[in-house]
CSV table of C-alpha atoms in Angstrom, one decimal:
chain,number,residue,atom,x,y,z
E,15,UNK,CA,98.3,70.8,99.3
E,16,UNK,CA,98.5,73.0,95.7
E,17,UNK,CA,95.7,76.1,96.0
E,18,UNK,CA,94.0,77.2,92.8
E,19,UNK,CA,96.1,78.0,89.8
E,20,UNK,CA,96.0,80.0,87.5
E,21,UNK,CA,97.5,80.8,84.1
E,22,UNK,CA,98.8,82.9,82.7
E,23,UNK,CA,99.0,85.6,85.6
E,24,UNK,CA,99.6,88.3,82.9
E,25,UNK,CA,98.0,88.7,80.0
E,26,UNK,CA,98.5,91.6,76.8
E,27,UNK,CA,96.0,91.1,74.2
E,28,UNK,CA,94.5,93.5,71.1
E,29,UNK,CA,91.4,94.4,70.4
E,30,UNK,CA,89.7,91.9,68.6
E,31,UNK,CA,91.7,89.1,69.9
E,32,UNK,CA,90.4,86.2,71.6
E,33,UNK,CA,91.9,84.7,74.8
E,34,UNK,CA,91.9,81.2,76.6
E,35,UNK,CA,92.9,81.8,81.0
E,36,UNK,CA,93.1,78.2,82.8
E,37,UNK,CA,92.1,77.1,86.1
E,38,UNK,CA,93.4,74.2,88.1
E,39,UNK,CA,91.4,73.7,90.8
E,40,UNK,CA,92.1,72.4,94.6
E,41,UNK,CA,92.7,68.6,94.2
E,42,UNK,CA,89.5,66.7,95.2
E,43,UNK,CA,87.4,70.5,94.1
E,44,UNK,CA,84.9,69.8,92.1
E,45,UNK,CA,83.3,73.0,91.7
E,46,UNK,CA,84.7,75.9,90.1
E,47,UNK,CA,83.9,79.7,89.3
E,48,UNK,CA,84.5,82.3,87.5
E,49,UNK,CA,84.8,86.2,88.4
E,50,UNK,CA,85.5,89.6,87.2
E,51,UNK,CA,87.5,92.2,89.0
E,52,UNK,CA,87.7,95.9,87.7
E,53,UNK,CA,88.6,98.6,90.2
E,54,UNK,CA,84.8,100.4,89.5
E,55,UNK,CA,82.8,97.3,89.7
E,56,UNK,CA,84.2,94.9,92.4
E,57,UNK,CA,83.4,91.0,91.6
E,58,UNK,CA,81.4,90.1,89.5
E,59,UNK,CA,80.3,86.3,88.7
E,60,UNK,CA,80.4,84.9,85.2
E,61,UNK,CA,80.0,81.3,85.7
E,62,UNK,CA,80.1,78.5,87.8
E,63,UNK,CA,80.6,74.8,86.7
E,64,UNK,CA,80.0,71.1,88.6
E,65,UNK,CA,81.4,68.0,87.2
E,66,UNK,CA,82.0,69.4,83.8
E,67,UNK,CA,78.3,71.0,83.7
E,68,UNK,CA,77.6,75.1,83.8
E,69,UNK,CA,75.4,75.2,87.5
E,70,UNK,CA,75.4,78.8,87.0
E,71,UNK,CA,75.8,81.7,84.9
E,72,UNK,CA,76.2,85.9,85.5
E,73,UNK,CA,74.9,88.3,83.5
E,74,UNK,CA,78.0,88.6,81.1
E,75,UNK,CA,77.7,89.0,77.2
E,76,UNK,CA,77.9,85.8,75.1
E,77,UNK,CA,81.6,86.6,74.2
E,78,UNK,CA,82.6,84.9,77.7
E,79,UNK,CA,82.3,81.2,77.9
E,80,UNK,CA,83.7,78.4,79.9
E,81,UNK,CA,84.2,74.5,80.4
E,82,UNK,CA,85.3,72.5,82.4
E,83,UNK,CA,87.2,69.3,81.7
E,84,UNK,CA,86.8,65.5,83.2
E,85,UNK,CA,89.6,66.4,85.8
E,86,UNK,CA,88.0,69.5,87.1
E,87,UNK,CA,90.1,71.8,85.4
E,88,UNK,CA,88.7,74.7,83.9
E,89,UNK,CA,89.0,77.1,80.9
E,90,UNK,CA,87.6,80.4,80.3
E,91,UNK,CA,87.5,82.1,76.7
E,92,UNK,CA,87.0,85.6,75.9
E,93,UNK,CA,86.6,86.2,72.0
E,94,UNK,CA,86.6,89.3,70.3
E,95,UNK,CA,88.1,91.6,73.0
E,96,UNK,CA,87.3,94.9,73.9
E,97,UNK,CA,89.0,97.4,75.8
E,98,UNK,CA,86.4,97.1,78.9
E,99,UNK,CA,87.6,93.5,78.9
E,100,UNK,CA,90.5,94.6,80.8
E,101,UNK,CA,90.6,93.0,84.2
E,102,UNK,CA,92.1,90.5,87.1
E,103,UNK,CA,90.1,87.1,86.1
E,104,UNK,CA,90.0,85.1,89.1
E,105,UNK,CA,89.5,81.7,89.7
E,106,UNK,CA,87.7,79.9,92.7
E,107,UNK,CA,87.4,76.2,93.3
E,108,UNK,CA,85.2,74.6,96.3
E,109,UNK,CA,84.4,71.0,96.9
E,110,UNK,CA,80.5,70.7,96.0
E,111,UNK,CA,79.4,74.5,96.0
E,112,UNK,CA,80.0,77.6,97.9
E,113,UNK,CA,78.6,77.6,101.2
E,114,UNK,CA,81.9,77.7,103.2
E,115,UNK,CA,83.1,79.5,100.7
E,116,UNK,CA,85.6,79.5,98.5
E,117,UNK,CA,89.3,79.4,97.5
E,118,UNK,CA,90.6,81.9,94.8
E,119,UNK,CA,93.6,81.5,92.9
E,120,UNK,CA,95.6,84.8,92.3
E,121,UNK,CA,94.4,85.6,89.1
E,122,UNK,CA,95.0,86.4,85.5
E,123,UNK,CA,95.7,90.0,84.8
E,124,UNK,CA,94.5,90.6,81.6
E,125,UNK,CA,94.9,93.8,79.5
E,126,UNK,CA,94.0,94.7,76.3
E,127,UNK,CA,94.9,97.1,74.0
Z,13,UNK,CA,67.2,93.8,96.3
Z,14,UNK,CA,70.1,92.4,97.4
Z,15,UNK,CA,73.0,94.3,98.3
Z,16,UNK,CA,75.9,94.3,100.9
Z,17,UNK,CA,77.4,97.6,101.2
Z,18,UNK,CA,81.0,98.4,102.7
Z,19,UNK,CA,82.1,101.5,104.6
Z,20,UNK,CA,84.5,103.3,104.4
Z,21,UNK,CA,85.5,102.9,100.6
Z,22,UNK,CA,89.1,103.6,102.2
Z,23,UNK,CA,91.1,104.1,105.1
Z,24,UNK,CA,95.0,105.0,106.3
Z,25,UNK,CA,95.5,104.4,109.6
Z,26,UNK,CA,99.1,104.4,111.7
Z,27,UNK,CA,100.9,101.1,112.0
Z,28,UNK,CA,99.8,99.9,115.6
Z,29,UNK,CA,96.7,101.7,115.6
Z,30,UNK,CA,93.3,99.5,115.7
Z,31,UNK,CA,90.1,100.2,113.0
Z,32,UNK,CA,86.8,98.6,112.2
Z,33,UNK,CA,85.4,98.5,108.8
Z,34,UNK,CA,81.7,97.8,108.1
Z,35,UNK,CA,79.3,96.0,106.4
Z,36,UNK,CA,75.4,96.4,105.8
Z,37,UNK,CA,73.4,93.9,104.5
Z,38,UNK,CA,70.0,93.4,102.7
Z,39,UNK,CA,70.4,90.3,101.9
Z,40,UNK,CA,67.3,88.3,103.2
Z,41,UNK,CA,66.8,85.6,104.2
Z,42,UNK,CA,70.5,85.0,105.5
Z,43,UNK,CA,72.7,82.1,105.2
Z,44,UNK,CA,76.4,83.0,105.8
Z,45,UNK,CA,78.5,86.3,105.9
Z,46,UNK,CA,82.1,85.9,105.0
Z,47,UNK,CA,85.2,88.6,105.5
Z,48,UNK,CA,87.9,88.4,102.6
Z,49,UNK,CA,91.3,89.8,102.5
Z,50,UNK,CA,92.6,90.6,98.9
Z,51,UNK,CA,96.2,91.8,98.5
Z,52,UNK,CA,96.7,94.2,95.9
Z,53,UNK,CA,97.3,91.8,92.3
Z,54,UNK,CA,96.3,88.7,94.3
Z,55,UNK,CA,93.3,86.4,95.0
Z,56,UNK,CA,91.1,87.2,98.0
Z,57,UNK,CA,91.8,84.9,100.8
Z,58,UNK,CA,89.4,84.0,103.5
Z,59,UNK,CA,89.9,85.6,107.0
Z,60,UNK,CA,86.3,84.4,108.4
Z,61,UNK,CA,82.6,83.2,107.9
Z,62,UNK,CA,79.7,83.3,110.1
Z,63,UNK,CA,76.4,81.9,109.9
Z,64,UNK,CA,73.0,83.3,111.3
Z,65,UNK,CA,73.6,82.0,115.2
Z,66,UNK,CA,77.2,83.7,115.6
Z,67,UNK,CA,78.3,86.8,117.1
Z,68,UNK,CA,81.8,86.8,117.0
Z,69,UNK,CA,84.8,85.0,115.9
Z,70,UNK,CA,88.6,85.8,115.9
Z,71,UNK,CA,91.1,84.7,113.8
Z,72,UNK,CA,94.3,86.3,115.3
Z,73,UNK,CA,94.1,89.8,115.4
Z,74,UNK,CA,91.1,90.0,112.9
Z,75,UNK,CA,87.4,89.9,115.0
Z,76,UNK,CA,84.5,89.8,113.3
Z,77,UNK,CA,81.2,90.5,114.6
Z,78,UNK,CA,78.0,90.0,113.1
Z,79,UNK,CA,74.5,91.2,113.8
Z,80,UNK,CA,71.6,89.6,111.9
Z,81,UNK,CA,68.9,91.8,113.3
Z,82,UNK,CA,70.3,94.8,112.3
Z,83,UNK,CA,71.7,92.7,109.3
Z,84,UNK,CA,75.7,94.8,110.1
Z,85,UNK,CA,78.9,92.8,110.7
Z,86,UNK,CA,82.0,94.5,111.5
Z,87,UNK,CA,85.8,93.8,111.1
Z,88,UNK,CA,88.1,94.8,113.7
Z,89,UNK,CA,91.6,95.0,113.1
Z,90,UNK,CA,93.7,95.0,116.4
Z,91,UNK,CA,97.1,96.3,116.5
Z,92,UNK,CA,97.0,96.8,112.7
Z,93,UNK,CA,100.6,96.2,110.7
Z,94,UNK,CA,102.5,97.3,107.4
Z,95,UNK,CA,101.1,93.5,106.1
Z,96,UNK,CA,97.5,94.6,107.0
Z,97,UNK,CA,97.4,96.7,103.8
Z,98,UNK,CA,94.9,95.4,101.6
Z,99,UNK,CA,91.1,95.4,100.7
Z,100,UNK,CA,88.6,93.5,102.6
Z,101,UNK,CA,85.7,92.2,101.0
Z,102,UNK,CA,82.2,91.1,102.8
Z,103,UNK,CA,80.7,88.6,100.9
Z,104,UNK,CA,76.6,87.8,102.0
Z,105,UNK,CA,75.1,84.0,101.1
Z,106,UNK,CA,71.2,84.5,101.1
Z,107,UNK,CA,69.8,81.3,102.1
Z,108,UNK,CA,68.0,78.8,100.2
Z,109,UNK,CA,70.4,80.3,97.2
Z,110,UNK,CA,73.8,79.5,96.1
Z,111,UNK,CA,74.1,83.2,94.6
Z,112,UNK,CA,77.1,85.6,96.5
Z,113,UNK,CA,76.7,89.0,96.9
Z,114,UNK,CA,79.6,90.6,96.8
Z,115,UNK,CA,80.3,94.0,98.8
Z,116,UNK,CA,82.8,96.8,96.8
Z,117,UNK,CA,85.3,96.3,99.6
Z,118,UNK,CA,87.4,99.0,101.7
Z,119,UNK,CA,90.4,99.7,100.9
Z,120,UNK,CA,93.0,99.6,103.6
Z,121,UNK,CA,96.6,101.4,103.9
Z,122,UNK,CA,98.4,101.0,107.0
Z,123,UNK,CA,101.6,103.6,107.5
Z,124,UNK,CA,104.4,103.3,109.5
């Protein structure tokens, strides 16, 4: 069966900018998350949504939002970009929530300059 | 406060050659510990997961081992190869919680 996919995989944006990265989940997947990877920091979680509903959220500015349509499919928007922003955006989808874990997608590379 | 840390940040090791990377936890009380492999530009992709009762599982030539009194689990890497390059990521699930902690990873470069 199809992983997690993700698009764009590359990204080049200006400061300022705003951006829109999609997640297609794991067919039957119902839960998908958001995360952050920057060499320094590791993951880091911005959100997590459930049948179209935010379950969770990380401690990420305002800028960074997310939704998650009727078909599980998600969205993730970044407005008003900043050089920091730069980073691999991964996607992870898991049936109900993450106790077995999860599976990633391989990412959106995004980098702004 | 919760936090999983990973040792060694990084590691070059001779194709062939065996290593063991590890990871402390603090994360209490314990649900699940999970070992990640994340090729460089790619997604992490799961290798294992153990929960509070386990000691060991295998999953070809990857063996993890877990110990939740002394709240360590280890990676062993057996007969390592080129393909074995990567970083590996311990991921903690406290119990009772659906919050991750995430460990920095190690960084691993296998040479031929």
């Amino acid at each position: 069966k199809a992983g997690v996919t993700q698009t764009p995989r590359y990204l080049i944006k200006t400061r300022g900018q705003q951006v829109t990265l999609s997640c297609s989940p794991i067919s039957g997947h119902r839960s998908v998350s958001w995360y952050q990877q920057t060499p320094g920091q590791g993951l880091q979680f911005l959100f997590e949504y459930f049948s179209e509903t935010q379950r969770n959220k990380g401690n990420f500015p305002g800028r960074f939002s997310g939704r998650q349509f009727s078909n599980s499919r998600s969205e993730m928007n970044v407005s008003t970009l900043e050089l920091g922003d730069s980073a691999l955006y991964l996607c992870a989808s898991s049936l109900v929530d993450n106790f077995y874990g999860y599976t990633f997608g391989s990412g959106t590379r995004l980098t702004v300059v | 406060k919760n936090q999983v840390e990973q040792s060694p940040q990084s590691l070059i090791i001779l194709e062939g050659k065996n290593c063991t990377l590890q990871c402390n936890y603090t994360v209490s009380p314990f649900s699940n510990l999970r070992w990640y492999k994340q090729d460089t530009g790619r997604g992490p992709v799961s290798l294992t997961i153990m929960t509070f009762s386990e000691n060991t599982k295998s999953n070809g030539r990857y063996t993890a081992t877990l110990d939740a009194d002394t709240k360590q689990s280890s990676l062993h890497i057996t007969a390592s190869q080129l393909s074995d390059s990567a970083s590996y990521i311990c991921v903690v699930r406290g119990d009772n919680t659906d919050k991750l902690i995430f460990g920095t990873g190690t960084r691993l470069q296998v040479f031929p």
